[in-house]
Amino acid sequence: MGAREAGLPDVVPSGSLPSRVTIWEVGARDGLQNESTVVPVSVKLEFLSRLADAGLSVLEATSFVHPKWVPQLADAAELLSGLDARPGVSYPVLVPNERGLDRALEAGVKHIAIFASATETFASRNLNRTLDSQFEMFEPTVERALSAGMDVRGYVSMCFGDPWEGPVARSQVVAVGERLLEMGCSQLSLGDTIGVATPGQVESLLEGFRDVTRLAVHFHDTYGQALSNTLAALRCGVTTVDSSAGGLGGCPYAESATGNLATEDLVWMLDGLGIETGVDLDKLVECSVWMAAQLGRPSPSRVVRALAK
């Protein structure tokens, strides 16, 4: 008998945790963007469909980044035109600048995200901007998006450590994040791009923000700390967690960035804590097993490996 047939995980709530968590699924965008072999649009659409079938309500679908930088996402317009959007499911799209916003508006997108850096070096390498001048790119993008009735999310990368600069000052991360919130972002996702954070560091950073209810967390599992860091964030009041089905993903601009927190591993923990997500774990595992077969390699998710039949 398998774990699920035996009724596992057993539900044992823990104090000071939210009753419900929104999972922001990034598998179709962040999960696939670093794949060396281009995944067909038909496979990406089936992936999104299966993720929706599993009960995920926020599916970050793609990005309107220049194809030269992320060839995997060059098919963004084609994907969106073929998308069978489900009622009650949001399909945010990453938009790097005003050119990307133009394409998003043309595609009828309602929810976008912008991607900022907490460090000088990553801003230069990823955005070709300085830490301060990156906002000159974001301000008109956000202003136009809000005027068009879009919801805008802000990402901040390298919040806990930078491969070139080392530890990142909390004040620097908070300054970048608060500026994005003041600009009009409805939510701010704090990214541990290279996976070096530990729970105490997570707690310390979150304490630096004025309103934790507008924060989300985005952890990579490079050092096996993603779940413990997520739990620390939940205890601080965060109720939105980014994750990637099957643990897919990395970052094309930071070689030390390995896979994202696996959605299945996250759901297993949340199920055991009695926290509602609306996600059917068995269906999600089936989805990731299917996607792993499309990519030709096993899923790195511990839960997928344990439950796959």
mmCIF file of C-alpha atoms in Angstrom:
data_model
loop_
_atom_site.group_PDB
_atom_site.id
_atom_site.type_symbol
_atom_site.label_atom_id
_atom_site.label_comp_id
_atom_site.label_asym_id
_atom_site.label_seq_id
_atom_site.Cartn_x
_atom_site.Cartn_y
_atom_site.Cartn_z
ATOM 1 C CA MET A 1 0.000 0.000 0.000
ATOM 2 C CA GLY A 2 1.287 3.444 -0.922
ATOM 3 C CA ALA A 3 1.410 6.484 1.312
ATOM 4 C CA ARG A 4 -1.683 8.100 -0.186
ATOM 5 C CA GLU A 5 -3.734 4.915 0.062
ATOM 6 C CA ALA A 6 -2.755 4.758 3.717
ATOM 7 C CA GLY A 7 -4.133 8.265 4.279
ATOM 8 C CA LEU A 8 -0.780 9.993 4.579
ATOM 9 C CA PRO A 9 0.329 12.542 5.416
ATOM 10 C CA ASP A 10 -1.510 12.599 8.699
ATOM 11 C CA VAL A 11 -2.969 16.039 9.406
ATOM 12 C CA VAL A 12 -1.497 17.682 12.502
ATOM 13 C CA PRO A 13 -1.940 21.472 12.583
ATOM 14 C CA SER A 14 0.736 23.727 14.049
ATOM 15 C CA GLY A 15 0.201 27.063 15.708
ATOM 16 C CA SER A 16 0.634 30.524 14.172
ATOM 17 C CA LEU A 17 0.106 29.405 10.581
ATOM 18 C CA PRO A 18 -2.424 30.620 7.995
ATOM 19 C CA SER A 19 -5.519 28.507 7.322
ATOM 20 C CA ARG A 20 -5.064 28.789 3.558
ATOM 21 C CA VAL A 21 -2.100 29.372 1.251
ATOM 22 C CA THR A 22 -2.190 30.461 -2.383
ATOM 23 C CA ILE A 23 0.318 28.588 -4.513
ATOM 24 C CA TRP A 24 1.716 30.691 -7.356
ATOM 25 C CA GLU A 25 2.702 28.000 -9.849
ATOM 26 C CA VAL A 26 5.709 29.022 -11.956
ATOM 27 C CA GLY A 27 6.469 25.730 -13.693
ATOM 28 C CA ALA A 28 5.369 26.762 -17.163
ATOM 29 C CA ARG A 29 7.504 29.918 -17.105
ATOM 30 C CA ASP A 30 10.313 29.789 -14.558
ATOM 31 C CA GLY A 31 10.331 26.008 -14.609
ATOM 32 C CA LEU A 32 10.843 25.666 -18.348
ATOM 33 C CA GLN A 33 12.793 28.825 -19.215
ATOM 34 C CA ASN A 34 16.167 27.238 -18.561
ATOM 35 C CA GLU A 35 15.553 24.075 -20.615
ATOM 36 C CA SER A 36 18.173 23.738 -23.335
ATOM 37 C CA THR A 37 15.776 21.964 -25.705
ATOM 38 C CA VAL A 38 12.763 24.011 -26.785
ATOM 39 C CA VAL A 39 9.553 22.460 -25.508
ATOM 40 C CA PRO A 40 6.747 22.437 -28.124
ATOM 41 C CA VAL A 41 3.827 24.804 -27.577
ATOM 42 C CA SER A 42 1.447 21.847 -27.576
ATOM 43 C CA VAL A 43 3.303 20.332 -24.610
ATOM 44 C CA LYS A 44 3.290 23.635 -22.726
ATOM 45 C CA LEU A 45 -0.463 24.015 -23.267
ATOM 46 C CA GLU A 46 -1.081 20.468 -22.062
ATOM 47 C CA PHE A 47 1.106 21.171 -19.028
ATOM 48 C CA LEU A 48 -0.977 24.238 -18.149
ATOM 49 C CA SER A 49 -4.173 22.262 -18.645
ATOM 50 C CA ARG A 50 -3.014 19.468 -16.335
ATOM 51 C CA LEU A 51 -1.897 21.972 -13.697
ATOM 52 C CA ALA A 52 -5.369 23.550 -13.776
ATOM 53 C CA ASP A 53 -6.932 20.087 -13.510
ATOM 54 C CA ALA A 54 -4.921 19.579 -10.319
ATOM 55 C CA GLY A 55 -6.577 22.628 -8.751
ATOM 56 C CA LEU A 56 -3.863 25.255 -9.062
ATOM 57 C CA SER A 57 -5.496 28.655 -9.443
ATOM 58 C CA VAL A 58 -2.489 30.814 -10.380
ATOM 59 C CA LEU A 59 -0.433 29.600 -13.335
ATOM 60 C CA GLU A 60 2.348 31.884 -14.511
ATOM 61 C CA ALA A 61 2.096 31.043 -18.187
ATOM 62 C CA THR A 62 5.059 32.608 -19.986
ATOM 63 C CA SER A 63 7.139 35.754 -20.450
ATOM 64 C CA PHE A 64 7.356 38.444 -23.111
ATOM 65 C CA VAL A 65 11.118 38.676 -22.755
ATOM 66 C CA HIS A 66 13.168 39.100 -25.939
ATOM 67 C CA PRO A 67 13.612 35.689 -27.633
ATOM 68 C CA LYS A 68 17.372 36.279 -27.853
ATOM 69 C CA TRP A 69 17.679 36.108 -24.066
ATOM 70 C CA VAL A 70 15.241 33.267 -23.352
ATOM 71 C CA PRO A 71 14.625 31.256 -26.547
ATOM 72 C CA GLN A 72 12.400 28.817 -24.658
ATOM 73 C CA LEU A 73 9.751 31.537 -24.283
ATOM 74 C CA ALA A 74 9.889 32.912 -27.835
ATOM 75 C CA ASP A 75 6.481 31.314 -28.421
ATOM 76 C CA ALA A 76 4.687 33.415 -25.786
ATOM 77 C CA ALA A 77 2.136 34.961 -28.156
ATOM 78 C CA GLU A 78 1.411 31.615 -29.804
ATOM 79 C CA LEU A 79 0.961 29.941 -26.430
ATOM 80 C CA LEU A 80 -1.458 32.572 -25.171
ATOM 81 C CA SER A 81 -3.488 32.478 -28.359
ATOM 82 C CA GLY A 82 -3.913 28.726 -27.943
ATOM 83 C CA LEU A 83 -4.605 28.796 -24.219
ATOM 84 C CA ASP A 84 -7.953 27.440 -23.042
ATOM 85 C CA ALA A 85 -8.272 29.658 -19.979
ATOM 86 C CA ARG A 86 -10.179 28.050 -17.123
ATOM 87 C CA PRO A 87 -12.743 29.979 -15.077
ATOM 88 C CA GLY A 88 -11.254 30.956 -11.746
ATOM 89 C CA VAL A 89 -7.667 30.454 -12.904
ATOM 90 C CA SER A 90 -5.269 33.381 -13.355
ATOM 91 C CA TYR A 91 -2.518 33.241 -15.997
ATOM 92 C CA PRO A 92 0.055 35.954 -15.166
ATOM 93 C CA VAL A 93 2.773 36.794 -17.681
ATOM 94 C CA LEU A 94 6.229 38.165 -16.948
ATOM 95 C CA VAL A 95 6.868 41.504 -18.688
ATOM 96 C CA PRO A 96 10.416 42.923 -18.591
ATOM 97 C CA ASN A 97 9.728 46.380 -20.036
ATOM 98 C CA GLU A 98 7.348 48.506 -22.110
ATOM 99 C CA ARG A 99 7.989 46.481 -25.263
ATOM 100 C CA GLY A 100 6.932 43.384 -23.398
ATOM 101 C CA LEU A 101 3.905 45.221 -22.062
ATOM 102 C CA ASP A 102 2.856 46.140 -25.608
ATOM 103 C CA ARG A 103 2.876 42.456 -26.517
ATOM 104 C CA ALA A 104 0.954 41.556 -23.361
ATOM 105 C CA LEU A 105 -1.716 44.156 -24.112
ATOM 106 C CA GLU A 106 -2.002 42.865 -27.656
ATOM 107 C CA ALA A 107 -2.506 39.351 -26.293
ATOM 108 C CA GLY A 108 -5.252 40.492 -23.904
ATOM 109 C CA VAL A 109 -3.304 39.686 -20.735
ATOM 110 C CA LYS A 110 -4.899 40.887 -17.491
ATOM 111 C CA HIS A 111 -2.158 40.128 -14.983
ATOM 112 C CA ILE A 112 1.555 40.860 -15.417
ATOM 113 C CA ALA A 113 4.704 40.658 -13.330
ATOM 114 C CA ILE A 114 7.893 42.717 -13.491
ATOM 115 C CA PHE A 115 11.293 41.441 -12.437
ATOM 116 C CA ALA A 116 13.681 43.599 -10.404
ATOM 117 C CA SER A 117 17.041 42.992 -8.781
ATOM 118 C CA ALA A 118 18.127 43.603 -5.215
ATOM 119 C CA THR A 119 21.804 43.833 -6.201
ATOM 120 C CA GLU A 120 23.903 45.979 -8.500
ATOM 121 C CA THR A 121 25.643 43.115 -10.297
ATOM 122 C CA PHE A 122 22.505 41.136 -11.084
ATOM 123 C CA ALA A 123 20.743 44.302 -12.277
ATOM 124 C CA SER A 124 23.629 44.812 -14.700
ATOM 125 C CA ARG A 125 23.776 41.201 -15.889
ATOM 126 C CA ASN A 126 20.035 40.538 -16.064
ATOM 127 C CA LEU A 127 18.556 43.945 -16.897
ATOM 128 C CA ASN A 128 21.514 45.877 -18.326
ATOM 129 C CA ARG A 129 20.747 48.560 -15.757
ATOM 130 C CA THR A 130 22.121 49.873 -12.489
ATOM 131 C CA LEU A 131 20.330 49.105 -9.251
ATOM 132 C CA ASP A 132 18.752 52.552 -9.300
ATOM 133 C CA SER A 133 18.148 53.009 -13.025
ATOM 134 C CA GLN A 134 16.126 49.785 -13.244
ATOM 135 C CA PHE A 135 13.197 51.763 -11.874
ATOM 136 C CA GLU A 136 13.296 54.079 -14.886
ATOM 137 C CA MET A 137 12.301 51.019 -16.896
ATOM 138 C CA PHE A 138 9.643 49.807 -14.470
ATOM 139 C CA GLU A 139 7.833 53.072 -13.743
ATOM 140 C CA PRO A 140 6.275 53.678 -17.184
ATOM 141 C CA THR A 141 5.569 49.953 -17.560
ATOM 142 C CA VAL A 142 3.663 49.775 -14.293
ATOM 143 C CA GLU A 143 1.885 53.086 -14.875
ATOM 144 C CA ARG A 144 0.632 51.999 -18.297
ATOM 145 C CA ALA A 145 -0.357 48.563 -17.041
ATOM 146 C CA LEU A 146 -2.390 49.983 -14.181
ATOM 147 C CA SER A 147 -4.057 52.465 -16.526
ATOM 148 C CA ALA A 148 -5.067 49.511 -18.707
ATOM 149 C CA GLY A 149 -6.683 47.813 -15.709
ATOM 150 C CA MET A 150 -3.968 45.195 -15.254
ATOM 151 C CA ASP A 151 -2.871 43.741 -11.956
ATOM 152 C CA VAL A 152 0.897 44.017 -11.473
ATOM 153 C CA ARG A 153 3.123 41.825 -9.361
ATOM 154 C CA GLY A 154 6.741 42.676 -8.557
ATOM 155 C CA TYR A 155 9.558 40.156 -8.287
ATOM 156 C CA VAL A 156 12.797 40.954 -6.492
ATOM 157 C CA SER A 157 15.689 38.592 -7.185
ATOM 158 C CA MET A 158 18.837 37.946 -5.133
ATOM 159 C CA CYS A 159 17.129 38.857 -1.870
ATOM 160 C CA PHE A 160 19.254 36.610 0.345
ATOM 161 C CA GLY A 161 22.557 36.234 -1.430
ATOM 162 C CA ASP A 162 24.262 37.080 -4.716
ATOM 163 C CA PRO A 163 26.879 34.825 -6.386
ATOM 164 C CA TRP A 164 29.032 37.858 -7.240
ATOM 165 C CA GLU A 165 28.436 40.130 -4.247
ATOM 166 C CA GLY A 166 27.818 37.649 -1.428
ATOM 167 C CA PRO A 167 25.347 38.476 1.370
ATOM 168 C CA VAL A 168 22.767 41.137 0.533
ATOM 169 C CA ALA A 169 21.923 43.826 3.070
ATOM 170 C CA ARG A 170 18.346 43.649 4.346
ATOM 171 C CA SER A 171 17.972 47.404 3.964
ATOM 172 C CA GLN A 172 18.851 47.165 0.280
ATOM 173 C CA VAL A 173 16.230 44.472 -0.401
ATOM 174 C CA VAL A 174 13.578 46.356 1.542
ATOM 175 C CA ALA A 175 14.345 49.604 -0.281
ATOM 176 C CA VAL A 176 13.905 47.938 -3.691
ATOM 177 C CA GLY A 177 10.780 46.075 -2.610
ATOM 178 C CA GLU A 178 9.032 49.003 -0.977
ATOM 179 C CA ARG A 179 9.704 51.139 -4.034
ATOM 180 C CA LEU A 180 7.947 48.554 -6.237
ATOM 181 C CA LEU A 181 4.987 48.436 -3.869
ATOM 182 C CA GLU A 182 4.747 52.227 -3.818
ATOM 183 C CA MET A 183 4.872 52.164 -7.615
ATOM 184 C CA GLY A 184 1.622 50.203 -7.659
ATOM 185 C CA CYS A 185 2.525 46.507 -7.484
ATOM 186 C CA SER A 186 -0.241 44.657 -5.667
ATOM 187 C CA GLN A 187 2.133 41.956 -4.447
ATOM 188 C CA LEU A 188 5.876 41.534 -4.025
ATOM 189 C CA SER A 189 7.611 38.165 -4.430
ATOM 190 C CA LEU A 190 10.947 37.916 -2.626
ATOM 191 C CA GLY A 191 13.278 35.555 -4.447
ATOM 192 C CA ASP A 192 16.100 33.441 -3.080
ATOM 193 C CA THR A 193 17.521 33.083 -6.577
ATOM 194 C CA ILE A 194 20.523 30.933 -5.662
ATOM 195 C CA GLY A 195 18.915 29.126 -2.730
ATOM 196 C CA VAL A 196 21.232 30.254 0.067
ATOM 197 C CA ALA A 197 18.659 31.540 2.590
ATOM 198 C CA THR A 198 18.081 30.039 6.029
ATOM 199 C CA PRO A 199 14.956 30.452 8.205
ATOM 200 C CA GLY A 200 16.368 33.115 10.501
ATOM 201 C CA GLN A 201 17.391 35.193 7.520
ATOM 202 C CA VAL A 202 13.893 34.836 6.073
ATOM 203 C CA GLU A 203 12.310 36.026 9.315
ATOM 204 C CA SER A 204 14.691 38.965 9.534
ATOM 205 C CA LEU A 205 13.982 40.129 5.976
ATOM 206 C CA LEU A 206 10.211 39.863 6.321
ATOM 207 C CA GLU A 207 10.331 41.892 9.529
ATOM 208 C CA GLY A 208 11.842 44.747 7.532
ATOM 209 C CA PHE A 209 8.700 45.266 5.440
ATOM 210 C CA ARG A 210 5.750 47.350 6.527
ATOM 211 C CA ASP A 211 2.989 45.014 5.300
ATOM 212 C CA VAL A 212 3.772 41.288 5.177
ATOM 213 C CA THR A 213 0.315 40.512 3.743
ATOM 214 C CA ARG A 214 1.487 41.934 0.391
ATOM 215 C CA LEU A 215 4.518 39.649 0.276
ATOM 216 C CA ALA A 216 5.098 36.290 -1.366
ATOM 217 C CA VAL A 217 8.200 34.097 -1.236
ATOM 218 C CA HIS A 218 10.094 32.332 -4.012
ATOM 219 C CA PHE A 219 12.683 29.816 -2.826
ATOM 220 C CA HIS A 220 15.154 27.679 -4.736
ATOM 221 C CA ASP A 221 16.282 24.416 -3.176
ATOM 222 C CA THR A 222 20.009 24.567 -3.912
ATOM 223 C CA TYR A 223 20.961 23.727 -0.321
ATOM 224 C CA GLY A 224 17.786 21.849 0.628
ATOM 225 C CA GLN A 225 16.363 24.788 2.598
ATOM 226 C CA ALA A 226 13.311 25.732 0.513
ATOM 227 C CA LEU A 227 10.669 24.031 2.679
ATOM 228 C CA SER A 228 12.146 25.183 5.986
ATOM 229 C CA ASN A 229 12.376 28.711 4.638
ATOM 230 C CA THR A 230 8.773 28.525 3.450
ATOM 231 C CA LEU A 231 7.594 27.418 6.873
ATOM 232 C CA ALA A 232 9.462 30.343 8.437
ATOM 233 C CA ALA A 233 7.733 32.719 6.022
ATOM 234 C CA LEU A 234 4.304 31.264 6.806
ATOM 235 C CA ARG A 235 4.901 31.790 10.512
ATOM 236 C CA CYS A 236 5.624 35.445 9.726
ATOM 237 C CA GLY A 237 2.243 35.852 8.004
ATOM 238 C CA VAL A 238 3.029 35.194 4.323
ATOM 239 C CA THR A 239 0.142 33.439 2.552
ATOM 240 C CA THR A 240 1.398 33.201 -1.059
ATOM 241 C CA VAL A 241 4.212 30.839 -2.010
ATOM 242 C CA ASP A 242 5.813 30.432 -5.443
ATOM 243 C CA SER A 243 6.682 26.894 -6.519
ATOM 244 C CA SER A 244 7.246 24.827 -9.631
ATOM 245 C CA ALA A 245 5.559 21.521 -10.426
ATOM 246 C CA GLY A 246 8.105 18.732 -10.303
ATOM 247 C CA GLY A 247 10.788 21.086 -8.998
ATOM 248 C CA LEU A 248 11.573 22.334 -12.506
ATOM 249 C CA GLY A 249 13.578 25.469 -13.041
ATOM 250 C CA GLY A 250 16.625 27.552 -12.475
ATOM 251 C CA CYS A 251 17.769 30.943 -13.653
ATOM 252 C CA PRO A 252 19.499 31.503 -17.014
ATOM 253 C CA TYR A 253 21.420 34.470 -15.580
ATOM 254 C CA ALA A 254 22.749 32.760 -12.440
ATOM 255 C CA GLU A 255 24.513 29.453 -13.020
ATOM 256 C CA SER A 256 24.382 28.500 -9.342
ATOM 257 C CA ALA A 257 20.574 28.699 -9.275
ATOM 258 C CA THR A 258 19.116 25.202 -9.255
ATOM 259 C CA GLY A 259 15.515 24.067 -9.219
ATOM 260 C CA ASN A 260 12.613 25.838 -7.611
ATOM 261 C CA LEU A 261 10.769 24.540 -4.595
ATOM 262 C CA ALA A 262 8.715 21.617 -5.928
ATOM 263 C CA THR A 263 4.978 22.235 -5.745
ATOM 264 C CA GLU A 264 4.359 18.629 -4.699
ATOM 265 C CA ASP A 265 6.782 18.906 -1.781
ATOM 266 C CA LEU A 266 5.086 22.123 -0.729
ATOM 267 C CA VAL A 267 1.581 20.625 -0.953
ATOM 268 C CA TRP A 268 2.621 17.552 1.052
ATOM 269 C CA MET A 269 3.833 19.799 3.869
ATOM 270 C CA LEU A 270 0.784 22.063 3.742
ATOM 271 C CA ASP A 271 -1.613 19.091 3.626
ATOM 272 C CA GLY A 272 0.059 17.662 6.721
ATOM 273 C CA LEU A 273 -0.346 20.992 8.505
ATOM 274 C CA GLY A 274 -4.048 21.164 7.630
ATOM 275 C CA ILE A 275 -3.536 24.246 5.453
ATOM 276 C CA GLU A 276 -5.931 24.540 2.519
ATOM 277 C CA THR A 277 -4.531 24.974 -0.994
ATOM 278 C CA GLY A 278 -7.262 23.589 -3.261
ATOM 279 C CA VAL A 279 -4.676 21.328 -4.906
ATOM 280 C CA ASP A 280 -5.195 17.619 -5.572
ATOM 281 C CA LEU A 281 -1.754 16.176 -4.840
ATOM 282 C CA ASP A 282 -2.326 12.898 -6.682
ATOM 283 C CA LYS A 283 -3.337 14.707 -9.882
ATOM 284 C CA LEU A 284 -0.371 17.055 -9.517
ATOM 285 C CA VAL A 285 2.034 14.129 -9.185
ATOM 286 C CA GLU A 286 0.525 12.572 -12.329
ATOM 287 C CA CYS A 287 1.075 15.884 -14.118
ATOM 288 C CA SER A 288 4.732 16.072 -13.121
ATOM 289 C CA VAL A 289 5.379 12.436 -14.038
ATOM 290 C CA TRP A 290 3.924 13.193 -17.459
ATOM 291 C CA MET A 291 6.039 16.359 -17.825
ATOM 292 C CA ALA A 292 9.191 14.523 -16.756
ATOM 293 C CA ALA A 293 8.553 12.039 -19.554
ATOM 294 C CA GLN A 294 8.259 14.906 -22.051
ATOM 295 C CA LEU A 295 11.618 16.260 -20.867
ATOM 296 C CA GLY A 296 13.253 12.838 -20.821
ATOM 297 C CA ARG A 297 14.417 12.800 -17.214
ATOM 298 C CA PRO A 298 12.978 12.062 -13.753
ATOM 299 C CA SER A 299 11.481 14.780 -11.600
ATOM 300 C CA PRO A 300 13.761 16.125 -8.850
ATOM 301 C CA SER A 301 10.753 16.410 -6.496
ATOM 302 C CA ARG A 302 11.049 14.071 -3.510
ATOM 303 C CA VAL A 303 7.267 13.706 -3.278
ATOM 304 C CA VAL A 304 6.892 12.933 -6.980
ATOM 305 C CA ARG A 305 9.538 10.217 -6.666
ATOM 306 C CA ALA A 306 7.877 8.763 -3.577
ATOM 307 C CA LEU A 307 4.330 8.738 -4.963
ATOM 308 C CA ALA A 308 4.879 8.086 -8.673
ATOM 309 C CA LYS A 309 3.497 4.748 -9.802
#
